[in-house]
């Protein structure tokens, strides 16, 4: 074709497509998390992606990286800070190393039940903490959920605080949790989640603690004989976003991301409940011995020195506001 012919064809093309809204390629965002795609994180992340696509007419596409494909939680949060990962669904485990204000929620036995924890996080107090993220180089879109954590180990049934003494327990990289286990006489070992199964298998550690859905999906029954339903701490999760990505968004899109994260969080919470409904039975069937009612009053008593420290470290008024929430 002649130059003129090509130009005419291009012009014709423009005319033909002119007027029709030709969608540009969607912006693809990388989202990482530590659990399998079938987990509560996977369900929540997918609900977020679907809601986001719907709210932005398909202008944003979320590419999923489950099962630690982008690293452990601490690494992924660093990736969001640097802008190498766009979105992360993470427990608050390591988040306190970046935004210390989140650590108050990691105090053991702070929340009575799911309604209490969700109510506090979705209310004024939760919002105050979300607002602290930007000054630490992160964006938190919404609170989500990992669940109440329970203790497993390979040595003995844990009913009383004394049963924990001397146990090597993997904790998250969270010094509020570590302080609690030290106070009980355990030997807490902070470790990134991707290393936990092998460490349990090789007996470099005796136990770990996680919500029921994680214990099930992580196949921990293969390497842990005892489960105690301690519910010793509530583990919130978060939708985190890279500030570099966030700043590119229009105000309208920012609102869409936040609303989609809320939808994702609700789906995740629902899935936690679904998994918890039959999780304990599954673990029993897989051979675990379950202590259903460990002596919570005695655990609280033994944790008193840790609470004295938390009262110094955090605003006692804030702790009271959280405890008294109705
Ligand atoms: O134990 C942890 O590190 C977390 O609970 C996990 C399993 C990565 C989920 O956020």
mmCIF file of C-alpha atoms and ligand atoms in Angstrom:
data_model
loop_
_atom_site.group_PDB
_atom_site.id
_atom_site.type_symbol
_atom_site.label_atom_id
_atom_site.label_comp_id
_atom_site.label_asym_id
_atom_site.label_seq_id
_atom_site.Cartn_x
_atom_site.Cartn_y
_atom_site.Cartn_z
ATOM 1 C CA UNK A 1 0.000 0.000 0.000
ATOM 2 C CA UNK A 2 1.101 3.564 -0.667
ATOM 3 C CA UNK A 3 1.845 5.925 2.192
ATOM 4 C CA UNK A 4 -1.308 7.758 1.312
ATOM 5 C CA UNK A 5 -3.268 4.490 1.295
ATOM 6 C CA UNK A 6 -1.926 3.565 4.760
ATOM 7 C CA UNK A 7 -2.783 6.978 6.138
ATOM 8 C CA UNK A 8 -6.270 6.751 4.643
ATOM 9 C CA UNK A 9 -6.758 3.296 6.158
ATOM 10 C CA UNK A 10 -5.628 4.596 9.547
ATOM 11 C CA UNK A 11 -8.016 7.498 9.249
ATOM 12 C CA UNK A 12 -10.800 5.111 8.287
ATOM 13 C CA UNK A 13 -9.941 2.975 11.330
ATOM 14 C CA UNK A 14 -10.167 5.985 13.609
ATOM 15 C CA UNK A 15 -13.505 6.907 12.130
ATOM 16 C CA UNK A 16 -14.767 3.376 12.520
ATOM 17 C CA UNK A 17 -13.684 3.168 16.136
ATOM 18 C CA UNK A 18 -14.332 6.827 16.886
ATOM 19 C CA UNK A 19 -17.223 7.220 19.225
ATOM 20 C CA UNK A 20 -16.984 3.653 20.550
ATOM 21 C CA UNK A 21 -15.300 3.531 23.967
ATOM 22 C CA UNK A 22 -12.284 1.341 23.324
ATOM 23 C CA UNK A 23 -11.153 0.035 26.694
ATOM 24 C CA UNK A 24 -7.453 0.376 27.394
ATOM 25 C CA UNK A 25 -5.648 -2.681 28.763
ATOM 26 C CA UNK A 26 -6.428 -3.061 32.451
ATOM 27 C CA UNK A 27 -3.774 -2.122 34.982
ATOM 28 C CA UNK A 28 -2.535 -5.376 36.503
ATOM 29 C CA UNK A 29 -1.712 -5.367 40.215
ATOM 30 C CA UNK A 30 0.254 -8.054 42.045
ATOM 31 C CA UNK A 31 -1.337 -9.290 45.276
ATOM 32 C CA UNK A 32 0.606 -11.626 47.584
ATOM 33 C CA UNK A 33 -0.386 -13.662 50.638
ATOM 34 C CA UNK A 34 0.978 -16.520 52.716
ATOM 35 C CA UNK A 35 -1.827 -19.076 52.579
ATOM 36 C CA UNK A 36 -3.145 -21.301 49.750
ATOM 37 C CA UNK A 37 -5.617 -19.960 47.168
ATOM 38 C CA UNK A 38 -8.373 -22.051 48.805
ATOM 39 C CA UNK A 39 -7.804 -20.417 52.224
ATOM 40 C CA UNK A 40 -9.796 -17.599 53.848
ATOM 41 C CA UNK A 41 -7.132 -15.193 52.505
ATOM 42 C CA UNK A 42 -7.648 -16.600 49.006
ATOM 43 C CA UNK A 43 -11.420 -16.232 49.246
ATOM 44 C CA UNK A 44 -11.098 -12.671 50.595
ATOM 45 C CA UNK A 45 -8.515 -11.667 47.979
ATOM 46 C CA UNK A 46 -10.708 -12.990 45.159
ATOM 47 C CA UNK A 47 -13.784 -11.186 46.499
ATOM 48 C CA UNK A 48 -11.674 -7.998 46.594
ATOM 49 C CA UNK A 49 -10.481 -8.505 43.004
ATOM 50 C CA UNK A 50 -14.021 -9.156 41.743
ATOM 51 C CA UNK A 51 -15.464 -6.151 43.574
ATOM 52 C CA UNK A 52 -12.635 -3.919 42.322
ATOM 53 C CA UNK A 53 -13.174 -4.994 38.709
ATOM 54 C CA UNK A 54 -16.874 -4.350 39.068
ATOM 55 C CA UNK A 55 -16.449 -0.932 40.668
ATOM 56 C CA UNK A 56 -13.868 0.282 38.133
ATOM 57 C CA UNK A 57 -15.377 -1.206 34.956
ATOM 58 C CA UNK A 58 -12.563 -3.699 34.672
ATOM 59 C CA UNK A 59 -9.796 -1.075 34.660
ATOM 60 C CA UNK A 60 -7.876 -2.963 37.382
ATOM 61 C CA UNK A 61 -6.964 -6.605 37.279
ATOM 62 C CA UNK A 62 -5.506 -8.388 40.302
ATOM 63 C CA UNK A 63 -2.954 -11.111 39.759
ATOM 64 C CA UNK A 64 -2.790 -13.497 42.730
ATOM 65 C CA UNK A 65 0.383 -14.826 44.331
ATOM 66 C CA UNK A 66 -0.762 -17.219 47.098
ATOM 67 C CA UNK A 67 1.297 -19.593 49.274
ATOM 68 C CA UNK A 68 4.253 -17.281 49.976
ATOM 69 C CA UNK A 69 5.095 -17.032 46.259
ATOM 70 C CA UNK A 70 6.314 -13.469 46.914
ATOM 71 C CA UNK A 71 7.917 -14.306 50.295
ATOM 72 C CA UNK A 72 6.866 -14.354 53.944
ATOM 73 C CA UNK A 73 4.617 -11.643 55.370
ATOM 74 C CA UNK A 74 7.400 -9.383 56.559
ATOM 75 C CA UNK A 75 9.103 -9.543 53.173
ATOM 76 C CA UNK A 76 5.852 -8.807 51.352
ATOM 77 C CA UNK A 77 5.157 -5.759 53.520
ATOM 78 C CA UNK A 78 8.652 -4.488 52.707
ATOM 79 C CA UNK A 79 7.842 -5.115 49.042
ATOM 80 C CA UNK A 80 4.761 -2.895 49.382
ATOM 81 C CA UNK A 81 6.889 -0.175 50.993
ATOM 82 C CA UNK A 82 9.360 -0.327 48.109
ATOM 83 C CA UNK A 83 6.613 -0.601 45.514
ATOM 84 C CA UNK A 84 7.742 -3.987 44.161
ATOM 85 C CA UNK A 85 4.473 -5.606 45.341
ATOM 86 C CA UNK A 86 1.213 -3.722 44.853
ATOM 87 C CA UNK A 87 -1.060 -5.413 47.371
ATOM 88 C CA UNK A 88 -0.629 -7.745 50.341
ATOM 89 C CA UNK A 89 -3.084 -9.645 52.470
ATOM 90 C CA UNK A 90 -1.282 -10.254 55.735
ATOM 91 C CA UNK A 91 -1.902 -10.985 59.381
ATOM 92 C CA UNK A 92 -0.781 -8.212 61.718
ATOM 93 C CA UNK A 93 1.955 -10.567 62.982
ATOM 94 C CA UNK A 94 4.920 -8.635 61.570
ATOM 95 C CA UNK A 95 3.048 -5.361 60.914
ATOM 96 C CA UNK A 96 3.960 -3.961 64.329
ATOM 97 C CA UNK A 97 7.563 -3.749 63.142
ATOM 98 C CA UNK A 98 6.380 -1.172 60.604
ATOM 99 C CA UNK A 99 3.388 0.461 62.324
ATOM 100 C CA UNK A 100 3.826 0.003 66.110
ATOM 101 C CA UNK A 101 0.286 1.268 66.781
ATOM 102 C CA UNK A 102 -1.113 -2.069 65.513
ATOM 103 C CA UNK A 103 0.614 -3.957 68.349
ATOM 104 C CA UNK A 104 -2.036 -3.082 70.902
ATOM 105 C CA UNK A 105 -4.392 -5.532 69.156
ATOM 106 C CA UNK A 106 -1.844 -8.318 69.706
ATOM 107 C CA UNK A 107 -2.298 -8.280 73.484
ATOM 108 C CA UNK A 108 -3.433 -11.772 74.579
ATOM 109 C CA UNK A 109 -7.042 -12.257 75.663
ATOM 110 C CA UNK A 110 -7.880 -8.655 74.696
ATOM 111 C CA UNK A 111 -10.961 -9.554 72.664
ATOM 112 C CA UNK A 112 -13.816 -11.658 74.032
ATOM 113 C CA UNK A 113 -15.024 -13.010 70.709
ATOM 114 C CA UNK A 114 -15.259 -12.294 66.983
ATOM 115 C CA UNK A 115 -18.036 -9.707 67.372
ATOM 116 C CA UNK A 116 -15.861 -7.764 69.823
ATOM 117 C CA UNK A 117 -12.734 -7.861 67.637
ATOM 118 C CA UNK A 118 -14.560 -6.983 64.421
ATOM 119 C CA UNK A 119 -16.528 -4.216 66.136
ATOM 120 C CA UNK A 120 -13.377 -2.547 67.482
ATOM 121 C CA UNK A 121 -11.478 -2.844 64.194
ATOM 122 C CA UNK A 122 -14.377 -1.577 62.087
ATOM 123 C CA UNK A 123 -15.076 1.320 64.459
ATOM 124 C CA UNK A 124 -13.284 4.464 65.551
ATOM 125 C CA UNK A 125 -10.319 2.712 67.163
ATOM 126 C CA UNK A 126 -9.608 0.589 64.103
ATOM 127 C CA UNK A 127 -9.796 3.642 61.866
ATOM 128 C CA UNK A 128 -7.382 5.563 64.112
ATOM 129 C CA UNK A 129 -4.824 2.799 63.613
ATOM 130 C CA UNK A 130 -5.402 2.542 59.831
ATOM 131 C CA UNK A 131 -4.715 6.291 59.667
ATOM 132 C CA UNK A 132 -1.196 5.716 61.071
ATOM 133 C CA UNK A 133 -0.024 3.682 58.064
ATOM 134 C CA UNK A 134 0.802 6.469 55.564
ATOM 135 C CA UNK A 135 3.358 8.082 57.868
ATOM 136 C CA UNK A 136 5.116 4.686 57.977
ATOM 137 C CA UNK A 137 5.222 4.363 54.196
ATOM 138 C CA UNK A 138 2.253 2.002 53.800
ATOM 139 C CA UNK A 139 -1.434 2.172 52.946
ATOM 140 C CA UNK A 140 -3.928 -0.009 54.800
ATOM 141 C CA UNK A 141 -7.212 -0.342 52.905
ATOM 142 C CA UNK A 142 -9.229 -2.327 55.441
ATOM 143 C CA UNK A 143 -9.055 -4.668 58.408
ATOM 144 C CA UNK A 144 -9.679 -8.290 57.558
ATOM 145 C CA UNK A 145 -9.285 -11.485 59.589
ATOM 146 C CA UNK A 146 -7.037 -14.430 60.292
ATOM 147 C CA UNK A 147 -8.830 -15.575 63.446
ATOM 148 C CA UNK A 148 -8.310 -16.540 67.082
ATOM 149 C CA UNK A 149 -5.035 -18.369 67.517
ATOM 150 C CA UNK A 150 -4.693 -21.743 69.227
ATOM 151 C CA UNK A 151 -1.633 -23.634 70.375
ATOM 152 C CA UNK A 152 -0.328 -26.886 68.901
ATOM 153 C CA UNK A 153 2.720 -28.914 69.916
ATOM 154 C CA UNK A 154 4.312 -32.318 69.601
ATOM 155 C CA UNK A 155 5.156 -32.890 73.291
ATOM 156 C CA UNK A 156 2.129 -32.812 75.586
ATOM 157 C CA UNK A 157 -1.486 -31.796 76.039
ATOM 158 C CA UNK A 158 -1.635 -28.180 77.243
ATOM 159 C CA UNK A 159 -4.331 -27.486 79.818
ATOM 160 C CA UNK A 160 -2.549 -25.354 82.412
ATOM 161 C CA UNK A 161 0.101 -22.638 81.974
ATOM 162 C CA UNK A 162 2.659 -25.034 83.497
ATOM 163 C CA UNK A 163 2.248 -27.316 80.490
ATOM 164 C CA UNK A 164 3.725 -24.611 78.265
ATOM 165 C CA UNK A 165 6.924 -24.266 80.299
ATOM 166 C CA UNK A 166 10.037 -25.175 78.350
ATOM 167 C CA UNK A 167 8.215 -25.675 75.050
ATOM 168 C CA UNK A 168 9.948 -24.197 72.022
ATOM 169 C CA UNK A 169 7.132 -22.368 70.311
ATOM 170 C CA UNK A 170 7.334 -20.642 66.986
ATOM 171 C CA UNK A 171 5.764 -17.216 67.216
ATOM 172 C CA UNK A 172 5.277 -14.597 64.564
ATOM 173 C CA UNK A 173 7.831 -11.792 64.416
ATOM 174 C CA UNK A 174 5.867 -9.919 67.048
ATOM 175 C CA UNK A 175 7.322 -8.931 70.398
ATOM 176 C CA UNK A 176 3.940 -8.583 72.146
ATOM 177 C CA UNK A 177 3.299 -12.283 71.451
ATOM 178 C CA UNK A 178 6.861 -13.196 72.365
ATOM 179 C CA UNK A 179 6.586 -11.391 75.696
ATOM 180 C CA UNK A 180 3.462 -13.407 76.551
ATOM 181 C CA UNK A 181 5.134 -16.757 75.827
ATOM 182 C CA UNK A 182 8.297 -15.802 77.707
ATOM 183 C CA UNK A 183 6.165 -14.850 80.714
ATOM 184 C CA UNK A 184 4.587 -18.315 80.628
ATOM 185 C CA UNK A 185 8.029 -19.910 80.659
ATOM 186 C CA UNK A 186 7.985 -21.065 77.046
ATOM 187 C CA UNK A 187 10.865 -20.494 74.651
ATOM 188 C CA UNK A 188 9.418 -18.363 71.858
ATOM 189 C CA UNK A 189 11.194 -18.570 68.520
ATOM 190 C CA UNK A 190 10.162 -15.926 65.986
ATOM 191 C CA UNK A 191 10.132 -17.347 62.494
ATOM 192 C CA UNK A 192 8.621 -16.534 59.103
ATOM 193 C CA UNK A 193 5.685 -18.799 58.278
ATOM 194 C CA UNK A 194 7.230 -20.473 55.195
ATOM 195 C CA UNK A 195 9.811 -22.120 57.472
ATOM 196 C CA UNK A 196 7.409 -23.392 60.132
ATOM 197 C CA UNK A 197 6.304 -26.774 58.754
ATOM 198 C CA UNK A 198 9.869 -27.999 58.178
ATOM 199 C CA UNK A 199 10.986 -26.712 61.589
ATOM 200 C CA UNK A 200 8.155 -28.690 63.231
ATOM 201 C CA UNK A 201 8.963 -31.752 61.173
ATOM 202 C CA UNK A 202 12.640 -31.590 62.106
ATOM 203 C CA UNK A 203 11.823 -30.827 65.761
ATOM 204 C CA UNK A 204 13.854 -27.623 65.857
ATOM 205 C CA UNK A 205 10.668 -26.309 67.473
ATOM 206 C CA UNK A 206 8.007 -28.144 69.503
ATOM 207 C CA UNK A 207 4.962 -26.086 68.674
ATOM 208 C CA UNK A 208 3.322 -23.202 66.919
ATOM 209 C CA UNK A 209 0.104 -21.235 67.232
ATOM 210 C CA UNK A 210 -2.366 -20.280 64.529
ATOM 211 C CA UNK A 211 -6.102 -20.134 63.826
ATOM 212 C CA UNK A 212 -7.892 -23.423 63.058
ATOM 213 C CA UNK A 213 -8.159 -22.767 59.277
ATOM 214 C CA UNK A 214 -4.370 -22.307 59.103
ATOM 215 C CA UNK A 215 -3.694 -25.428 61.174
ATOM 216 C CA UNK A 216 -5.943 -27.382 58.805
ATOM 217 C CA UNK A 217 -4.659 -25.960 55.505
ATOM 218 C CA UNK A 218 -1.040 -26.125 56.699
ATOM 219 C CA UNK A 219 -1.433 -29.879 57.370
ATOM 220 C CA UNK A 220 0.018 -29.370 60.827
ATOM 221 C CA UNK A 221 -1.715 -32.509 62.093
ATOM 222 C CA UNK A 222 1.035 -34.419 60.261
ATOM 223 C CA UNK A 223 3.675 -32.956 62.577
ATOM 224 C CA UNK A 224 1.752 -31.917 65.718
ATOM 225 C CA UNK A 225 -0.034 -34.271 68.098
ATOM 226 C CA UNK A 226 -1.683 -31.821 70.520
ATOM 227 C CA UNK A 227 -4.066 -28.951 69.944
ATOM 228 C CA UNK A 228 -5.240 -26.687 72.777
ATOM 229 C CA UNK A 229 -8.103 -24.337 72.066
ATOM 230 C CA UNK A 230 -6.417 -21.492 73.905
ATOM 231 C CA UNK A 231 -7.775 -18.707 71.666
ATOM 232 C CA UNK A 232 -5.015 -16.751 73.370
ATOM 233 C CA UNK A 233 -4.909 -13.941 70.864
ATOM 234 C CA UNK A 234 -7.023 -12.592 68.032
ATOM 235 C CA UNK A 235 -5.086 -12.310 64.784
ATOM 236 C CA UNK A 236 -6.371 -9.497 62.583
ATOM 237 C CA UNK A 237 -5.463 -9.367 58.913
ATOM 238 C CA UNK A 238 -5.104 -6.365 56.624
ATOM 239 C CA UNK A 239 -5.325 -5.398 52.992
ATOM 240 C CA UNK A 240 -2.126 -3.402 52.471
ATOM 241 C CA UNK A 241 -1.248 -1.387 49.386
ATOM 242 C CA UNK A 242 1.976 0.130 48.063
ATOM 243 C CA UNK A 243 1.885 3.926 48.519
ATOM 244 C CA UNK A 244 3.527 4.376 45.093
ATOM 245 C CA UNK A 245 0.500 2.675 43.491
ATOM 246 C CA UNK A 246 -2.007 4.371 45.742
ATOM 247 C CA UNK A 247 -0.756 7.829 44.826
ATOM 248 C CA UNK A 248 -1.417 7.139 41.150
ATOM 249 C CA UNK A 249 -5.135 6.647 41.801
ATOM 250 C CA UNK A 250 -7.884 9.232 41.355
ATOM 251 C CA UNK A 251 -9.986 9.972 44.453
ATOM 252 C CA UNK A 252 -12.805 7.977 42.936
ATOM 253 C CA UNK A 253 -10.571 4.935 42.399
ATOM 254 C CA UNK A 254 -9.176 5.248 45.926
ATOM 255 C CA UNK A 255 -12.731 5.002 47.240
ATOM 256 C CA UNK A 256 -13.321 1.967 44.995
ATOM 257 C CA UNK A 257 -10.211 0.211 46.350
ATOM 258 C CA UNK A 258 -11.307 0.808 49.938
ATOM 259 C CA UNK A 259 -14.849 -0.357 49.296
ATOM 260 C CA UNK A 260 -13.584 -3.459 47.476
ATOM 261 C CA UNK A 261 -11.221 -4.247 50.383
ATOM 262 C CA UNK A 262 -14.170 -4.061 52.779
ATOM 263 C CA UNK A 263 -16.070 -6.552 50.620
ATOM 264 C CA UNK A 264 -12.973 -8.775 50.558
ATOM 265 C CA UNK A 265 -12.656 -8.542 54.347
ATOM 266 C CA UNK A 266 -16.268 -9.534 54.880
ATOM 267 C CA UNK A 267 -15.885 -12.537 52.577
ATOM 268 C CA UNK A 268 -12.741 -13.516 54.484
ATOM 269 C CA UNK A 269 -14.470 -13.313 57.866
ATOM 270 C CA UNK A 270 -17.326 -15.451 56.595
ATOM 271 C CA UNK A 271 -14.853 -18.014 55.312
ATOM 272 C CA UNK A 272 -13.065 -18.121 58.694
ATOM 273 C CA UNK A 273 -16.400 -19.037 60.282
ATOM 274 C CA UNK A 274 -17.092 -21.696 57.663
ATOM 275 C CA UNK A 275 -13.659 -23.294 58.105
ATOM 276 C CA UNK A 276 -13.896 -23.140 61.898
ATOM 277 C CA UNK A 277 -17.233 -24.944 61.887
ATOM 278 C CA UNK A 278 -15.706 -28.286 60.901
ATOM 279 C CA UNK A 279 -11.974 -27.607 61.359
ATOM 280 C CA UNK A 280 -11.571 -29.086 64.835
ATOM 281 C CA UNK A 281 -13.348 -32.297 63.824
ATOM 282 C CA UNK A 282 -11.046 -32.546 60.815
ATOM 283 C CA UNK A 283 -7.969 -32.179 63.007
ATOM 284 C CA UNK A 284 -9.255 -34.841 65.401
ATOM 285 C CA UNK A 285 -9.911 -37.150 62.478
ATOM 286 C CA UNK A 286 -6.338 -36.498 61.358
ATOM 287 C CA UNK A 287 -5.133 -37.792 64.733
ATOM 288 C CA UNK A 288 -4.755 -34.712 66.913
ATOM 289 C CA UNK A 289 -5.631 -34.812 70.596
ATOM 290 C CA UNK A 290 -7.712 -31.727 71.356
ATOM 291 C CA UNK A 291 -7.910 -29.943 74.714
ATOM 292 C CA UNK A 292 -11.160 -28.060 74.347
ATOM 293 C CA UNK A 293 -11.120 -26.103 77.581
ATOM 294 C CA UNK A 294 -7.666 -25.073 78.725
ATOM 295 C CA UNK A 295 -7.669 -23.208 82.050
ATOM 296 C CA UNK A 296 -8.033 -19.646 80.759
ATOM 297 C CA UNK A 297 -8.321 -18.085 84.231
ATOM 298 C CA UNK A 298 -4.948 -19.550 85.182
ATOM 299 C CA UNK A 299 -3.359 -18.358 81.942
ATOM 300 C CA UNK A 300 -4.616 -14.831 82.690
ATOM 301 C CA UNK A 301 -3.205 -15.053 86.201
ATOM 302 C CA UNK A 302 0.222 -16.173 84.963
ATOM 303 C CA UNK A 303 0.279 -13.441 82.317
ATOM 304 C CA UNK A 304 -0.027 -10.646 84.902
ATOM 305 C CA UNK A 305 3.622 -9.507 84.604
ATOM 306 C CA UNK A 306 3.199 -9.269 80.836
ATOM 307 C CA UNK A 307 0.038 -7.184 81.260
ATOM 308 C CA UNK A 308 1.921 -4.815 83.583
ATOM 309 C CA UNK A 309 4.381 -4.277 80.746
ATOM 310 C CA UNK A 310 1.698 -3.776 78.111
ATOM 311 C CA UNK A 311 0.120 -1.119 80.336
ATOM 312 C CA UNK A 312 3.418 0.749 80.296
ATOM 313 C CA UNK A 313 3.997 0.292 76.615
ATOM 314 C CA UNK A 314 0.518 1.206 75.379
ATOM 315 C CA UNK A 315 -1.912 3.865 76.510
ATOM 316 C CA UNK A 316 -3.872 2.207 79.362
ATOM 317 C CA UNK A 317 -6.871 4.342 78.369
ATOM 318 C CA UNK A 318 -6.786 2.810 74.884
ATOM 319 C CA UNK A 319 -6.575 -0.729 76.274
ATOM 320 C CA UNK A 320 -9.571 0.062 78.461
ATOM 321 C CA UNK A 321 -11.514 1.525 75.527
ATOM 322 C CA UNK A 322 -10.879 -1.683 73.583
ATOM 323 C CA UNK A 323 -11.792 -3.965 76.478
ATOM 324 C CA UNK A 324 -14.944 -2.010 77.316
ATOM 325 C CA UNK A 325 -16.207 -1.891 73.726
ATOM 326 C CA UNK A 326 -19.815 -3.050 73.455
HETATM 327 O O1 LIG B 1 1.475 -17.647 61.601
HETATM 328 C C1 LIG B 1 1.541 -16.764 60.731
HETATM 329 O O2 LIG B 1 2.607 -16.277 60.370
HETATM 330 C C2 LIG B 1 0.227 -16.231 60.147
HETATM 331 O O3 LIG B 1 -0.825 -16.512 60.985
HETATM 332 C C3 LIG B 1 -0.034 -16.793 58.747
HETATM 333 C C4 LIG B 1 -0.225 -18.280 58.782
HETATM 334 C C5 LIG B 1 1.095 -16.448 57.794
HETATM 335 C C6 LIG B 1 -1.322 -16.187 58.204
HETATM 336 O O4 LIG B 1 -1.303 -14.826 58.199
#
